[in-house]
XYZ file of C-alpha atoms in Angstrom:
542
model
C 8.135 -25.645 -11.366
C 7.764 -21.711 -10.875
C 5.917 -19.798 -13.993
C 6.864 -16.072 -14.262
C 3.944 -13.759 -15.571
C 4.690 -10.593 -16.816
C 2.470 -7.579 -16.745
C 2.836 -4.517 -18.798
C 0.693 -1.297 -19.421
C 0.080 0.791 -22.472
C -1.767 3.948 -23.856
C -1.880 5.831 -20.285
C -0.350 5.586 -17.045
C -2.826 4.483 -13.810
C -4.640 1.948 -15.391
C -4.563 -0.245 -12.644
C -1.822 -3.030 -13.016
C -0.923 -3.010 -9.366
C -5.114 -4.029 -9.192
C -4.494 -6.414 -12.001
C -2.047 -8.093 -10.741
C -3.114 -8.762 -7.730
C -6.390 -10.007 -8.796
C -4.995 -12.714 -10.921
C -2.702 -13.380 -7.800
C -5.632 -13.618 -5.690
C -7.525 -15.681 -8.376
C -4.420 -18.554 -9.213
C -4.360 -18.316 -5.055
C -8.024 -19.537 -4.963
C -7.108 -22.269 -7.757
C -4.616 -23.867 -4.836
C -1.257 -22.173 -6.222
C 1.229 -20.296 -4.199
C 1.833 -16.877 -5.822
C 4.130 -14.157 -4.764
C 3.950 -10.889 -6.651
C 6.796 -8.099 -7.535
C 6.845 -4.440 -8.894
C 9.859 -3.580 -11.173
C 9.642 0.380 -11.364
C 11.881 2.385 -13.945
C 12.176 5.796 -12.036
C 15.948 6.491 -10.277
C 15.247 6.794 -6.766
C 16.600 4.004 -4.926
C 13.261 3.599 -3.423
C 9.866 5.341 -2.796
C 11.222 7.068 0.645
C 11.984 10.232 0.044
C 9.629 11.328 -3.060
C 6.198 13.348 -2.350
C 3.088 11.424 -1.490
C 1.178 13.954 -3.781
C 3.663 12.768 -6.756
C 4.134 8.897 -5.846
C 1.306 8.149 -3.140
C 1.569 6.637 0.154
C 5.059 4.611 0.764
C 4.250 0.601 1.841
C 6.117 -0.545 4.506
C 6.992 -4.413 4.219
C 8.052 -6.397 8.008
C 11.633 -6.508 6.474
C 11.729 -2.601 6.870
C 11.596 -2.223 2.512
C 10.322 1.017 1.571
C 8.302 0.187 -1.282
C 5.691 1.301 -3.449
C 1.983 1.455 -2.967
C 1.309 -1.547 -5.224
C 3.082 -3.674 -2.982
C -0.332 -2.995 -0.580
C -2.686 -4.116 -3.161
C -0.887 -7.633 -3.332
C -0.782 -8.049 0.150
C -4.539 -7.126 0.484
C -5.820 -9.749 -2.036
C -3.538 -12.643 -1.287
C -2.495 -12.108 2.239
C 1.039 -12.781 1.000
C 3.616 -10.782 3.104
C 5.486 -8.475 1.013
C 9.335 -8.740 1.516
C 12.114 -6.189 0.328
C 13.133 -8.367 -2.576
C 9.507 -7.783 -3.817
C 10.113 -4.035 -4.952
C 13.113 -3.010 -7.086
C 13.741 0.926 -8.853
C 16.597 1.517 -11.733
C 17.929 3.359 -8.745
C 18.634 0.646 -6.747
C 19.471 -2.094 -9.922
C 22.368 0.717 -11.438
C 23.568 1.507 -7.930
C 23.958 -2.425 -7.413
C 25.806 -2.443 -10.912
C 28.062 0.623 -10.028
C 28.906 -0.678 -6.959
C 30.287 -4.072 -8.447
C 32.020 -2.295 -10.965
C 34.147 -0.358 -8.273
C 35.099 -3.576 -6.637
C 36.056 -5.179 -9.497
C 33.243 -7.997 -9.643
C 33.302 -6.956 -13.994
C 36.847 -7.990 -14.427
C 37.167 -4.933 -16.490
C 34.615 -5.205 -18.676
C 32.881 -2.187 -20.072
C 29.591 -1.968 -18.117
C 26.525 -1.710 -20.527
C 22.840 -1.688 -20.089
C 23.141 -5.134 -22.036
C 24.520 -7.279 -20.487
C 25.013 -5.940 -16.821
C 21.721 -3.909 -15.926
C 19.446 -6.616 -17.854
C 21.139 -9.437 -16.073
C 20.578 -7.157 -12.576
C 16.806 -7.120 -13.130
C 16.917 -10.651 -13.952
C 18.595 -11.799 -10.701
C 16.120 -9.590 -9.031
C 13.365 -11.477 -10.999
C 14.689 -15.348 -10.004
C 15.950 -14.317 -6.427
C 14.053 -15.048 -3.077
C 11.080 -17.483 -5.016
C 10.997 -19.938 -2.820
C 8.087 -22.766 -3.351
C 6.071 -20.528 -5.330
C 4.299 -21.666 -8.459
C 3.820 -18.350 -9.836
C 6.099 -15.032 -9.995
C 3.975 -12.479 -10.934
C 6.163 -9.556 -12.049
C 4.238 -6.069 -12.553
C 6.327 -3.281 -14.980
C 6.071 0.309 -13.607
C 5.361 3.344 -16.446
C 3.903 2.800 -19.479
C 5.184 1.047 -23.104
C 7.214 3.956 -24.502
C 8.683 5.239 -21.532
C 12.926 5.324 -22.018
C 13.046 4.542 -18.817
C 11.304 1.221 -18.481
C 13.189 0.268 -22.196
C 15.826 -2.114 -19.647
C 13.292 -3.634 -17.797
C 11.277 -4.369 -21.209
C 14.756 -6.279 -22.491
C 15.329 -7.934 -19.411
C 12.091 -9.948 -19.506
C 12.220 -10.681 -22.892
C 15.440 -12.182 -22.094
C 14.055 -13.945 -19.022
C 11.027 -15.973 -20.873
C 13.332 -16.407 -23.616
C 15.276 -18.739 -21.321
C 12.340 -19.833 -19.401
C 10.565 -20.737 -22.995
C 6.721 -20.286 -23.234
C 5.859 -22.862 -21.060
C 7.187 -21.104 -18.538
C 6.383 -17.564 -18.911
C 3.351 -15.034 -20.200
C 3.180 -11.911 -21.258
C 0.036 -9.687 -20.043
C -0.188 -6.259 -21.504
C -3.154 -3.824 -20.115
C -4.413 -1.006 -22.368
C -7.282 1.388 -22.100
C -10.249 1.259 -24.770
C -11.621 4.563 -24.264
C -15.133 5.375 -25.814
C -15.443 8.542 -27.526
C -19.082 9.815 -26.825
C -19.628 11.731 -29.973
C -18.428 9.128 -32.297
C -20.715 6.476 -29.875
C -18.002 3.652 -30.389
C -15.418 2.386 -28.661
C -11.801 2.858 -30.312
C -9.360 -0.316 -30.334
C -6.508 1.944 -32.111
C -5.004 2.762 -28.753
C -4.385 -0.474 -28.280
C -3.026 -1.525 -31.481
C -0.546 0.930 -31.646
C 0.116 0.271 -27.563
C 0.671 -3.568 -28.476
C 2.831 -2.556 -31.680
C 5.140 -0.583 -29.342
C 5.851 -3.514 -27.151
C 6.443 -6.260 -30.319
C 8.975 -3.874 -31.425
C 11.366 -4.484 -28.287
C 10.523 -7.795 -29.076
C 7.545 -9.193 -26.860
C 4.526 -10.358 -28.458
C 1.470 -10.184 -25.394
C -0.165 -13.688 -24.625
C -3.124 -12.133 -23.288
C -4.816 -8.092 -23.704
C -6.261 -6.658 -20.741
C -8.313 -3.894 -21.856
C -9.907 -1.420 -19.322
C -13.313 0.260 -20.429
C -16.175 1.991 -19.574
C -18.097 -0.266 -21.147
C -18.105 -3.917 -22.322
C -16.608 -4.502 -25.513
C -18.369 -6.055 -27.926
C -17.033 -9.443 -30.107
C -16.721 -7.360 -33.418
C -14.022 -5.245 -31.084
C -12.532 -7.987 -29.135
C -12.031 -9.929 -32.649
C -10.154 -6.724 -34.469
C -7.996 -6.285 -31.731
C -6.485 -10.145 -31.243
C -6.689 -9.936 -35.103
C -4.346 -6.668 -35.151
C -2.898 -7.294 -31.999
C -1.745 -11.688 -33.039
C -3.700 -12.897 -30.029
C -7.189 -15.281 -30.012
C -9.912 -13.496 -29.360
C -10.873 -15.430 -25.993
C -7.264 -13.824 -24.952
C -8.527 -10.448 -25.478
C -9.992 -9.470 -22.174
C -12.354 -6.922 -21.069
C -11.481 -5.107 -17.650
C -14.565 -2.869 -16.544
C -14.952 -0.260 -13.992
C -16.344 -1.892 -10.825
C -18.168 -0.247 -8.147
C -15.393 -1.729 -5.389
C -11.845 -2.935 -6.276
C -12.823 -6.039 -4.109
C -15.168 -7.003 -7.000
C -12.247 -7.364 -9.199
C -11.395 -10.979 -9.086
C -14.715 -12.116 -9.222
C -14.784 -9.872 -12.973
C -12.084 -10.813 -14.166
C -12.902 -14.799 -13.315
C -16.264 -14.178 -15.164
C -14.740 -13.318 -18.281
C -12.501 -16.352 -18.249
C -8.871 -14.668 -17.265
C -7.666 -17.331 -14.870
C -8.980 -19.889 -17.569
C -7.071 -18.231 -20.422
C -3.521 -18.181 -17.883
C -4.345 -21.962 -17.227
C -4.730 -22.670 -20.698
C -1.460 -20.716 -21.935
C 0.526 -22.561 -19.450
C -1.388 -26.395 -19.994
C -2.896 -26.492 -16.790
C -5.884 -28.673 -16.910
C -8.885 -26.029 -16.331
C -11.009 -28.808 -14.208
C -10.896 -26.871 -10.562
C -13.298 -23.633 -10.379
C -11.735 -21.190 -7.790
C -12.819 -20.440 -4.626
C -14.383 -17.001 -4.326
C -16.410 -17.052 -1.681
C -15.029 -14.981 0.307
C -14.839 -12.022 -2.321
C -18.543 -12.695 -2.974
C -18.703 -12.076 0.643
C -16.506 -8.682 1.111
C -18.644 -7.749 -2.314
C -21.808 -8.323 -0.650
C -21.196 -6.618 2.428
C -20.177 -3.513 0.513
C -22.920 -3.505 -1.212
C -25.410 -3.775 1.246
C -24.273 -2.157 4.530
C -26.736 -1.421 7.244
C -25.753 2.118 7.945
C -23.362 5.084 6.772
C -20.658 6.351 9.512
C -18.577 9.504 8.528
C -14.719 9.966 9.003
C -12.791 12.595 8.808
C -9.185 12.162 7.775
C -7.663 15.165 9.028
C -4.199 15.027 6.756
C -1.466 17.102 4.908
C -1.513 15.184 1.671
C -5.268 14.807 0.924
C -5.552 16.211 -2.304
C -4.272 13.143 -3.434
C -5.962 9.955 -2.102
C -3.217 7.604 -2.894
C -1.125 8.940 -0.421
C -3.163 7.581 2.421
C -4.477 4.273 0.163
C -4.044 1.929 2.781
C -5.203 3.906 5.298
C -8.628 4.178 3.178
C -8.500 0.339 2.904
C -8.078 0.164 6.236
C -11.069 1.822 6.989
C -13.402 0.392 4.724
C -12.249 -3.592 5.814
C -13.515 -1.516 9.347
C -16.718 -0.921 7.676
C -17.362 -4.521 6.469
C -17.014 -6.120 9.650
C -18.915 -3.576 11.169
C -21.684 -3.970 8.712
C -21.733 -0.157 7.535
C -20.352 2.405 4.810
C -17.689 4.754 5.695
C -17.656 7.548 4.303
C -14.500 9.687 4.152
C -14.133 13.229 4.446
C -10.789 14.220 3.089
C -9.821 17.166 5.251
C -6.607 19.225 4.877
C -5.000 20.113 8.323
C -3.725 23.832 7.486
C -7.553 25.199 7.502
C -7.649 24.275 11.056
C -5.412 26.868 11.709
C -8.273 29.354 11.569
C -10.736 28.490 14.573
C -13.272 29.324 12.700
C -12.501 26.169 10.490
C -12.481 23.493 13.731
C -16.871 23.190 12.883
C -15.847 21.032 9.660
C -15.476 18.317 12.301
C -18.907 19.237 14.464
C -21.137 16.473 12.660
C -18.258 13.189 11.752
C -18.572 10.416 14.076
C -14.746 9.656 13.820
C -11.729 11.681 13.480
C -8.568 10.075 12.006
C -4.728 12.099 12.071
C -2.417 10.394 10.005
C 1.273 9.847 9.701
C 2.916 12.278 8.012
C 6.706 15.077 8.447
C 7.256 18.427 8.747
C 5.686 21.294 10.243
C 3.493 22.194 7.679
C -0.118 21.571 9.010
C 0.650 20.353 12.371
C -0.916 22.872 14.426
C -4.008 21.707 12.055
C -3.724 18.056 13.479
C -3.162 19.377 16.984
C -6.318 21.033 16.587
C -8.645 18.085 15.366
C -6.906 16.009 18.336
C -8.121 18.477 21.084
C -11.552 18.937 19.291
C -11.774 15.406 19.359
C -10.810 14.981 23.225
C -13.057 18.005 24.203
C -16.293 16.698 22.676
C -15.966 12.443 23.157
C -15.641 12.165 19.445
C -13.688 8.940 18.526
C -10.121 9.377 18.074
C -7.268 7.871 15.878
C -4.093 9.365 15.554
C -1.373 7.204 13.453
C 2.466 7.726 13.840
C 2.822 12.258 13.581
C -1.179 11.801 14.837
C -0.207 10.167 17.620
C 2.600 12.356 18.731
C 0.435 15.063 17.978
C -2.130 14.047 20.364
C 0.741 13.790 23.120
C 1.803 17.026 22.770
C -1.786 18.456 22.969
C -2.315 16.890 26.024
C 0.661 17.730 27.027
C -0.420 21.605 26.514
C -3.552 21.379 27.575
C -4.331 18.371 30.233
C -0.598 18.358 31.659
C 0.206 22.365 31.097
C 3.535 22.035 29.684
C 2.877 25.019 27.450
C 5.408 24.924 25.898
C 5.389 21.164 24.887
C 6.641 20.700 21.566
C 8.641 18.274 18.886
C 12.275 18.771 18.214
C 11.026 17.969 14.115
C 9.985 21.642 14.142
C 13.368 22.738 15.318
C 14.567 23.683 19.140
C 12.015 24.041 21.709
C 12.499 23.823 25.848
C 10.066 20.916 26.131
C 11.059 18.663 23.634
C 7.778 16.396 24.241
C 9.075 14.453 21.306
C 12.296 14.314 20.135
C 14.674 12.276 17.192
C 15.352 9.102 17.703
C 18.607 8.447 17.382
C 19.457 5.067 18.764
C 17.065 1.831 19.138
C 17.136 -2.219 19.653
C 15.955 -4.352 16.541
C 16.611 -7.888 16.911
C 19.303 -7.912 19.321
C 20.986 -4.845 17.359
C 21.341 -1.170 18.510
C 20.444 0.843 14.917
C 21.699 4.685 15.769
C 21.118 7.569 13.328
C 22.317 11.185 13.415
C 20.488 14.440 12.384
C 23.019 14.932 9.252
C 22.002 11.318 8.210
C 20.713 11.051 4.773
C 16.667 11.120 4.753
C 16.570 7.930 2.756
C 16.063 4.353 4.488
C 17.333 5.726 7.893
C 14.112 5.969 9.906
C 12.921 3.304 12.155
C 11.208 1.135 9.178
C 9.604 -2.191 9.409
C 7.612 -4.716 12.042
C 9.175 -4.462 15.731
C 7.934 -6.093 19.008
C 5.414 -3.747 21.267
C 3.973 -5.320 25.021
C 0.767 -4.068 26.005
C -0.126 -3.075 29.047
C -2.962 -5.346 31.335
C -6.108 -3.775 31.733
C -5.881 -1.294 29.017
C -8.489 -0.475 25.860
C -5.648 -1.779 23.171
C -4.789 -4.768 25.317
C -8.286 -5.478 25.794
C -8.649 -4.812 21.269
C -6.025 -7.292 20.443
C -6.646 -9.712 22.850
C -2.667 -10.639 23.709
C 0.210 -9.549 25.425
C 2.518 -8.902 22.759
C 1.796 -7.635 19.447
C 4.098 -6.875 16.216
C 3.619 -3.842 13.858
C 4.978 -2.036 11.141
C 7.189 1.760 11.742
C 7.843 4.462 9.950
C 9.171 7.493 11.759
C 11.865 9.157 12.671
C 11.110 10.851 16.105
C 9.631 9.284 19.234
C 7.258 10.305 21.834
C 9.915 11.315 24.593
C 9.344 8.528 27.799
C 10.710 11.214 30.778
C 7.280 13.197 30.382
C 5.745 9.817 30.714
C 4.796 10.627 34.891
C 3.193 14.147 34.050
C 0.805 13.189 31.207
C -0.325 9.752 32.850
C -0.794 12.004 36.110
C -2.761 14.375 33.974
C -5.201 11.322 32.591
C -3.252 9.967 29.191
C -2.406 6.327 29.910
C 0.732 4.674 28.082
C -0.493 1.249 26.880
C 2.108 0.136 25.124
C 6.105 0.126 25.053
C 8.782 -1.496 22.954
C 9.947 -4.505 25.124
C 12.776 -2.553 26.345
C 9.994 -0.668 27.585
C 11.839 2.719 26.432
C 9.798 3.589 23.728
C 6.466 4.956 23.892
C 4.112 3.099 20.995
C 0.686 3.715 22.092
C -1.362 6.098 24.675
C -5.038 5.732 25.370
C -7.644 8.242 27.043
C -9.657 6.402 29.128
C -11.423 8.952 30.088
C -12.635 9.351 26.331
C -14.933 6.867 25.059
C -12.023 6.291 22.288
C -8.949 8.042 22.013
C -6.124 6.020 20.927
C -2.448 7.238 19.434
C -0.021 4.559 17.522
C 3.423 5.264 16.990
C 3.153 2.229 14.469
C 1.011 2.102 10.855
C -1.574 -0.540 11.315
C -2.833 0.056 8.268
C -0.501 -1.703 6.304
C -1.672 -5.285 7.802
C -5.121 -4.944 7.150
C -6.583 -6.976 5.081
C -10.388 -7.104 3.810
C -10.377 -10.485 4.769
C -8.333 -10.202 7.947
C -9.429 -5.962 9.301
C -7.109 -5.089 11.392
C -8.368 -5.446 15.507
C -8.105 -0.960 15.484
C -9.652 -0.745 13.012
C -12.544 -2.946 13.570
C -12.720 -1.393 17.118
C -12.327 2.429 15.934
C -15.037 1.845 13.376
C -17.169 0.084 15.953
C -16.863 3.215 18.336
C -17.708 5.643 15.130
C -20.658 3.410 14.608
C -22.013 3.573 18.408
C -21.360 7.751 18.585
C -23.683 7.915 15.677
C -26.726 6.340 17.177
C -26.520 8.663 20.258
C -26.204 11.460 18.416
């Protein structure tokens, strides 16, 4: 029998449901259940792909090629669950779904109405692809109040209606802030959050309430009182010092119990945590700091790289050490002068990113990286903008360049127009629309023998997520391996370039993939652990 949990937010946006939810998946997973966990977001776009990392964050790739957003990461992080496309739905894509059954006459000429059609599109979203699970955990983009989520809101009030409270919960997170000059905390946030939702018709089970600080009884008791839950439902979420602690929180202060008990599951097995006491401990007590410098477009807004800064961290635990990220933008490289910024980091990581803007920045930190043996990293654009700098400067193709910045006479990478993915030959054209059309999701890559990566990930044959839309161009392949930059891994076609190594360097690695989206603090991904490990041994030469 599959339960369906529903998780709302009130007061403010970025409270942390994604967090939330994914804790209490991770903490039912430690109880023995099988969760999966989905994000219903209210804004139009079909999907995440084509709106600004410094207004959305970073886009999550799932192995079904799903552009999806960044939440999606967090759940896959704590339960180790693979995200799959039916995991992530937008009102884009539900009224474009509706529209399009409407034209081919799937309505019988009925008028199409938010109620019945749309509702009934989120709920088949809701029910479809659940497989064995026990629990559906379903997370509500936006806030309580927002027009936008109002369809969603309906839609699973309709759903546990049918399912019948036995079969579904309502979770609603709010924010007690504390106002320092009053020296209280104030519950009125919440009651008027909680008020909001009841009038659409959904009265919360359970009252997540972020804070500062703990909240005492007298609190917790006026807001189930106000609010119609018990007081033992009224949570408090506090501000941890690592989101890793999270479960191990929220399991203190009796959330799994109080899910168990709403749904008559005997409370009799304690969870499993032992490995998040573990991750927690590491954390806390690392036996050294190593510095990183993420040499980006986007960093003025962390979440646009949030994996990525996962990624590097689960690095850090198994290497026993802190990392320590310096957020660097790539456009003050530009000046020469700038290029010292990197003089004292152990590590320097390029990400993905498109456009112009800031490459020459990126191109910069790759060749300062080469030129004085500091550890390298460069991720989908990083990688391509390593190849092109050695391409310049090891190969001299001067005028080596990428086709993404518009015609050049040594198109060192180029658009990809046409590609094998399971047996099937994808093509794209340069008029395509931007949305869903790059190469997205896990594909094949063979490593080559007696190469750093091979030697990293101990097997032939690997499988990683993409998200690109031009390629590293193979016909320059003889002049930069002649020149000392060693291809070490192809698609199996063996056509597409997916990784190049220095091993001259003592690391210098490029990915045309985005490892970071399988790591797992549990289960760091094999670059990572390695990069890290390199980072770690540069900083007790130096």
């Amino acid at each position: 029998m599959t339960r369906y949990i529903f998780i709302t937010g009130g007061v403010v946006s970025s409270l942390g449901k994604g967090l939330a939810s994914a804790a209490l998946g991770a903490l039912l997973q430690a109880r023995g259940f099988k969760v999966r966990l989905r994000k219903l977001d209210p804004y139009l776009n079909v999907d995440p792909g084509t709106m600004s990392p410094t207004q959305h964050g970073e886009v999550f790739v799932t192995d079904d090629g799903a552009e999806t957003d960044l939440d999606l990461g967090h759940y896959e992080r704590f339960t180790g669950v693979p995200a799959r496309r039916t995991d992530n739905v937008t009102s884009g894509r539900i009224y474009s779904s509706v529209i399009e059954r409407e034209r081919r006459g799937d309505y019988l000429g009925a008028t199409i109405q938010v109620i019945p059609h749309v509702t009934n599109a989120i709920k088949e979203f809701i029910s479809a692809d659940v497989g064995d699970a026990d629990f559906i955990l379903c997370e509500i983009g936006g806030t309580v109040g927002d027009i936008e989520s109002l369809p969603f809101l309906e839609a699973i009030r309709q759903k546990a209606n049918e399912l019948g409270h036995e079969r579904s919960m309502f979770i609603h997170l709010t924010l007690v802030p504390y106002l320092q000059a009053a020296g209280e905390l104030k519950t009125k946030p919440t009651q008027h959050s909680v008020k909001e939702l009841q009038s659409v018709g959904i009265q919360p089970d359970l009252i997540l309430c972020r804070c500062e600080r703990d909240i005492p009884l007298s609190d917790r008791r006026k807001i189930g009182l106000f609010c119609n839950v018990p007081v033992d439902s009224v949570i408090a979420a506090l501000d941890v010092k690592t989101i890793y602690d999270v479960p191990i929180n929220y399991h203190e202060r009796g959330f799994d119990g109080q899910v168990c008990k709403h749904f008559g599951i005997p409370d009799i097995r304690e969870p499993d945590l032992s490995r998040w006491h573990k991750i927690v401990e590491e954390i806390r007590n690392p036996e050294g700091n190593v510095t990183i410098a993420v040499v980006g477009k986007y960093t003025g807004v962390p979440d646009s790289y949030k994996s990525l800064a996962e990624a590097l961290s689960h690095g850090g635990i198994v290497n026993h050490v802190r990392i320590e990220l310096r957020w660097i933008d790539s456009e003050i490289f530009e000046s020469e002068d700038a290029i010292a910024e990197l003089s004292d980091v152990e590590g320097i990581l390029v990400p993905g990113g498109f456009g112009e803007r800031g490459a020459m920045g990126k191109l910069a930190a790759a060749r300062f990286a080469r030129e004085h043996a500091i550890p390298y990293f460069g991720i989908c654009f990083g990688m391509q903008m390593a190849v092109i700098e050695a391409a310049r400067n090891l190969a001299g193709i001067v005028n080596a360049g990428s086709t993404e910045f518009g015609d050049t006479s040594e198109p060192v990478v180029g658009l990809l127009t046409e590609w094998a993915h399971d047996d099937v030959i994808e093509r794209r054209g340069l008029g395509d629309d931007l949305g869903g059309t790059m190469r997205l999701g896990a594909y094949d890559c063979d490593l080559v023998k007696d190469t750093l990566v091979r030697s990293i990930y101990g097997c032939d044959r690997i499988q990683e997520r993409h998200r690109h839309r031009y390629e590293v161009n193979i016909n320059y392949r003889p002049q930069l391996e002649a020149a000392g930059l060693v291809f070490s891994g192809f698609s199996p076609d063996g056509l597409l370039p997916e990784i190049v190594e220095l091993p001259s360097h003592p690391w210098y690695v490029g990915v045309q993939f985005h490892p970071e989206l399988k790591s797992k603090p549990f289960e760091p991904h094999p670059l990572f652990t390695s990069f890290i490990k390199a980072a770690l041994e540069r900083s007790r030469l130096v």
